[in-house]
């Protein structure tokens, strides 16, 4: 088990290096130049040249990359040229917001997806199942920016039940904090539950035809007990994978949702860094997101091993 | 009314604490005072005469508002941020004070400075400061503080981007506690007006605070303003509370102001509709929301048509723009009304000169070329050669749309324009190096045509983008910035506009129009000078 863990952890390193290298290259291929951005309306050729030298922008890309990597390995991710904040400070301030959003969105998606999946699996091919299949595809194809605006219009502008934008720290007002997360989390959950539902539904239909379910039925167990205890766990392997991958995907989704709902999360930091050409922050955030994604996959792998011992012993 | 020096303390006692706000000056006294001062005064002196009548609206103290901004504020330390964008200026107007402020008629009025005078050549300006003012950290505001702010930005060792905008000031002296002297390199006839907006160079910050706080100062700014920074969560709420010791007694009205960045235009407007924000920033490219707000009785649309415009410069040194006929033809082919309809649903106001409705410069004849496609066709035909060129455009949906509209207009006149899309930040260096045929530019809203007009059109200036040289134009520009008499100056600027319009070296599409949308209960908002929503004196009904 330990060797398995160590091997998996070791795989993380090349992935992170590749991601950081790619971001660095893409950022330096962007038209324009950081010196132009900083100088703005005073970007005379002499000033640009002086600033480029000052910031080391006249060095080749690979040289700058290794310089940056060297600092990162020593725990120094650099500072924003705009605010003077260190990357770690900026990310640490914003990460809890995004984390809470993703967690609530995933819980929301599971809370919608699992019961519907079970209901569909029990009477697969029935009217409800077919209706849900249609709705699931409908929801899946709705972009988050559209559902976000529709939800804001309904719940914030018309009904006035929930705030349209804004953020309250949990420590300040727990209820207010949850209230401001309802709409953004729901927006993300609306895009996520169809996948979870479809996956669990088909696995569950297969499980329900297994002999041990027939056995349980024959023993006269209550149908609800059969479904929730005997059938759910063996059917949830794919669900765990998809949930894990979804969390990774959600990091991307939060970028749009945080922008619309004005949540001060890591997605907003990322968008801000791109529009202001704050490449040091951009690098740092992308690295954190990549790390989160890879880590999530790692955790999913570990969960597999817990759910299915065959994987742990390499027999799968 | 001969210009006499009135002792500072007397001047202060003349100020009615309640009504020294922007709208409080009696028209009569103010007009008379400025005319006299302009006509007679070798020593320029303005005193705040408070008026003892209350305005019709009762100013209600207490309460709080939330302001929806567009962008996150990066900070307030000039050395760190270089310049304040509009969002930062909105906050700066609350935390800091400036020496002067601009009243609703566009005249500078005393704020941290009580009075001012200038030398005959307009190269030395002396300010008398308001006594007894303290920064939020308890340290005194005085001439040394003003000098320290200037010196820190000017110091070449600090390499501040902010130094660029004060390059015209040679040095600042503080001969005594309450006297500040600005020594300028070039004459500026209207210096107090140019120091009114809450930008990085004009706001007075606490020297003690930036020295003791070091790197943390950027996010913990200290000024003398009506509001004190209470808390600031990164990328989120900036909470300000009333300064109980504010020098202007009876001000401010609100107890608390919350500034929030709301980057998405649609949800920003939804926040206003649902009451989570009381006032939000907006611009005419979000015409939908503005027009919806105009129809909503619960909301107020605050509009200010400023000076300046969205402008374009031809590079007159390269073909085909080395021929005036081509330039004139292109300008005449632009249907600004139609363009406004396409781009901003008709909200954008056409511009025919670089000054705009918000400027004090008013021209009977600005020499604008008429919209006339037939004439344009004829001019291009007369030119005889094919007209093919590239125009720089920002690589944004907005830049693209504008480019395409112009492309269509010019096609009708027989000219082929190719859009070269570039990053926003690439335009200034390309412009400085004159690597363009036609480039967009901007003349920003400013209390005076100077320094922008001189910089944009005088031979040899870095931003004289048209590469155009005309001794007559240079003479007019030099004269206009040295003349004190407003009428003569006005005539000079109109002559400048006529010359530029006729030669068509630059052209203007739309005037700078600024918007704020608020709850109808919000009162007391001054004009949105430079697009800054200054909520320092507002109250909620």
mmCIF file of C-alpha atoms in Angstrom, chain A residues 31-33 36-45 47-48 54 79 81-85 93-94 149 152 156-157 160 162-169 172 259-262 264 268 277, chain B residues 72-75 80-81 83 85 159 161-162 164-165 215 218-219 234-237 260-264 266-268 270-271 273-276 298 423 425-426 428-429 432-433 441 462-463:
data_model
loop_
_atom_site.group_PDB
_atom_site.id
_atom_site.type_symbol
_atom_site.label_atom_id
_atom_site.label_comp_id
_atom_site.label_asym_id
_atom_site.label_seq_id
_atom_site.Cartn_x
_atom_site.Cartn_y
_atom_site.Cartn_z
ATOM 1 C CA UNK A 31 0.960 39.405 -27.761
ATOM 2 C CA UNK A 32 2.185 42.479 -25.962
ATOM 3 C CA UNK A 33 4.630 42.536 -23.163
ATOM 4 C CA UNK A 36 3.990 47.566 -22.035
ATOM 5 C CA UNK A 37 1.259 46.712 -19.585
ATOM 6 C CA UNK A 38 3.065 48.193 -16.624
ATOM 7 C CA UNK A 39 4.014 51.353 -18.472
ATOM 8 C CA UNK A 40 0.597 51.789 -20.074
ATOM 9 C CA UNK A 41 0.263 55.175 -21.707
ATOM 10 C CA UNK A 42 3.919 56.001 -21.121
ATOM 11 C CA UNK A 43 5.412 53.060 -22.985
ATOM 12 C CA UNK A 44 8.087 54.953 -24.879
ATOM 13 C CA UNK A 45 10.756 52.727 -26.453
ATOM 14 C CA UNK A 47 11.279 53.272 -20.915
ATOM 15 C CA UNK A 48 10.160 49.876 -22.195
ATOM 16 C CA UNK A 54 15.048 45.741 -14.900
ATOM 17 C CA UNK A 79 5.051 38.753 -5.959
ATOM 18 C CA UNK A 81 3.737 43.502 -9.724
ATOM 19 C CA UNK A 82 0.357 45.178 -9.249
ATOM 20 C CA UNK A 83 -0.341 44.747 -5.572
ATOM 21 C CA UNK A 84 3.005 43.690 -4.141
ATOM 22 C CA UNK A 85 1.264 40.681 -2.567
ATOM 23 C CA UNK A 93 -6.722 34.389 0.920
ATOM 24 C CA UNK A 94 -8.810 33.208 -1.998
ATOM 25 C CA UNK A 149 -28.189 34.743 -14.945
ATOM 26 C CA UNK A 152 -30.122 35.497 -10.357
ATOM 27 C CA UNK A 156 -32.505 37.602 -6.478
ATOM 28 C CA UNK A 157 -34.312 40.120 -8.662
ATOM 29 C CA UNK A 160 -35.550 38.513 -3.585
ATOM 30 C CA UNK A 162 -31.127 35.299 -2.070
ATOM 31 C CA UNK A 163 -28.359 37.788 -2.819
ATOM 32 C CA UNK A 164 -27.384 38.198 -6.477
ATOM 33 C CA UNK A 165 -23.728 38.849 -5.775
ATOM 34 C CA UNK A 166 -21.340 39.191 -2.900
ATOM 35 C CA UNK A 167 -19.593 37.238 -0.232
ATOM 36 C CA UNK A 168 -19.692 37.152 3.557
ATOM 37 C CA UNK A 169 -16.948 35.291 5.429
ATOM 38 C CA UNK A 172 -18.516 36.752 10.334
ATOM 39 C CA UNK A 259 -16.861 36.216 -11.954
ATOM 40 C CA UNK A 260 -20.645 36.432 -12.287
ATOM 41 C CA UNK A 261 -21.447 36.171 -8.583
ATOM 42 C CA UNK A 262 -18.491 38.334 -7.547
ATOM 43 C CA UNK A 264 -13.480 36.543 -4.195
ATOM 44 C CA UNK A 268 -11.478 35.676 -9.964
ATOM 45 C CA UNK A 277 -1.006 40.531 -17.320
ATOM 46 C CA UNK B 72 -10.662 44.785 -7.871
ATOM 47 C CA UNK B 73 -8.619 47.597 -6.400
ATOM 48 C CA UNK B 74 -4.938 46.676 -6.383
ATOM 49 C CA UNK B 75 -3.996 49.136 -3.644
ATOM 50 C CA UNK B 80 3.256 49.972 -5.865
ATOM 51 C CA UNK B 81 0.314 50.670 -8.170
ATOM 52 C CA UNK B 83 -1.712 54.922 -11.183
ATOM 53 C CA UNK B 85 -7.827 53.201 -12.130
ATOM 54 C CA UNK B 159 10.929 54.610 -10.460
ATOM 55 C CA UNK B 161 4.992 55.323 -13.002
ATOM 56 C CA UNK B 162 3.228 58.163 -11.238
ATOM 57 C CA UNK B 164 5.258 60.805 -15.474
ATOM 58 C CA UNK B 165 2.187 62.850 -14.662
ATOM 59 C CA UNK B 215 4.883 46.849 2.315
ATOM 60 C CA UNK B 218 -0.550 49.533 -0.003
ATOM 61 C CA UNK B 219 -3.564 47.794 1.496
ATOM 62 C CA UNK B 234 -8.809 40.616 -0.897
ATOM 63 C CA UNK B 235 -10.868 40.866 -4.075
ATOM 64 C CA UNK B 236 -13.930 41.564 -2.002
ATOM 65 C CA UNK B 237 -15.437 44.183 0.281
ATOM 66 C CA UNK B 260 -17.431 45.797 -3.770
ATOM 67 C CA UNK B 261 -15.924 44.708 -7.064
ATOM 68 C CA UNK B 262 -18.721 43.216 -9.196
ATOM 69 C CA UNK B 263 -16.949 42.314 -12.437
ATOM 70 C CA UNK B 264 -19.897 40.954 -14.418
ATOM 71 C CA UNK B 266 -25.306 41.762 -15.797
ATOM 72 C CA UNK B 267 -25.019 40.563 -12.227
ATOM 73 C CA UNK B 268 -23.821 44.017 -11.173
ATOM 74 C CA UNK B 270 -29.036 42.603 -10.879
ATOM 75 C CA UNK B 271 -27.412 43.500 -7.546
ATOM 76 C CA UNK B 273 -32.150 45.874 -8.835
ATOM 77 C CA UNK B 274 -32.291 43.543 -5.850
ATOM 78 C CA UNK B 275 -31.027 46.236 -3.505
ATOM 79 C CA UNK B 276 -27.707 44.642 -2.549
ATOM 80 C CA UNK B 298 -36.844 52.975 -8.313
ATOM 81 C CA UNK B 423 -3.524 43.733 -27.432
ATOM 82 C CA UNK B 425 -1.190 47.324 -24.047
ATOM 83 C CA UNK B 426 0.491 47.172 -27.457
ATOM 84 C CA UNK B 428 0.835 52.921 -26.745
ATOM 85 C CA UNK B 429 4.291 51.594 -27.737
ATOM 86 C CA UNK B 432 5.064 56.160 -29.604
ATOM 87 C CA UNK B 433 7.216 54.502 -32.256
ATOM 88 C CA UNK B 441 -6.352 56.978 -28.852
ATOM 89 C CA UNK B 462 5.918 62.163 -27.815
ATOM 90 C CA UNK B 463 2.176 61.805 -28.306
#
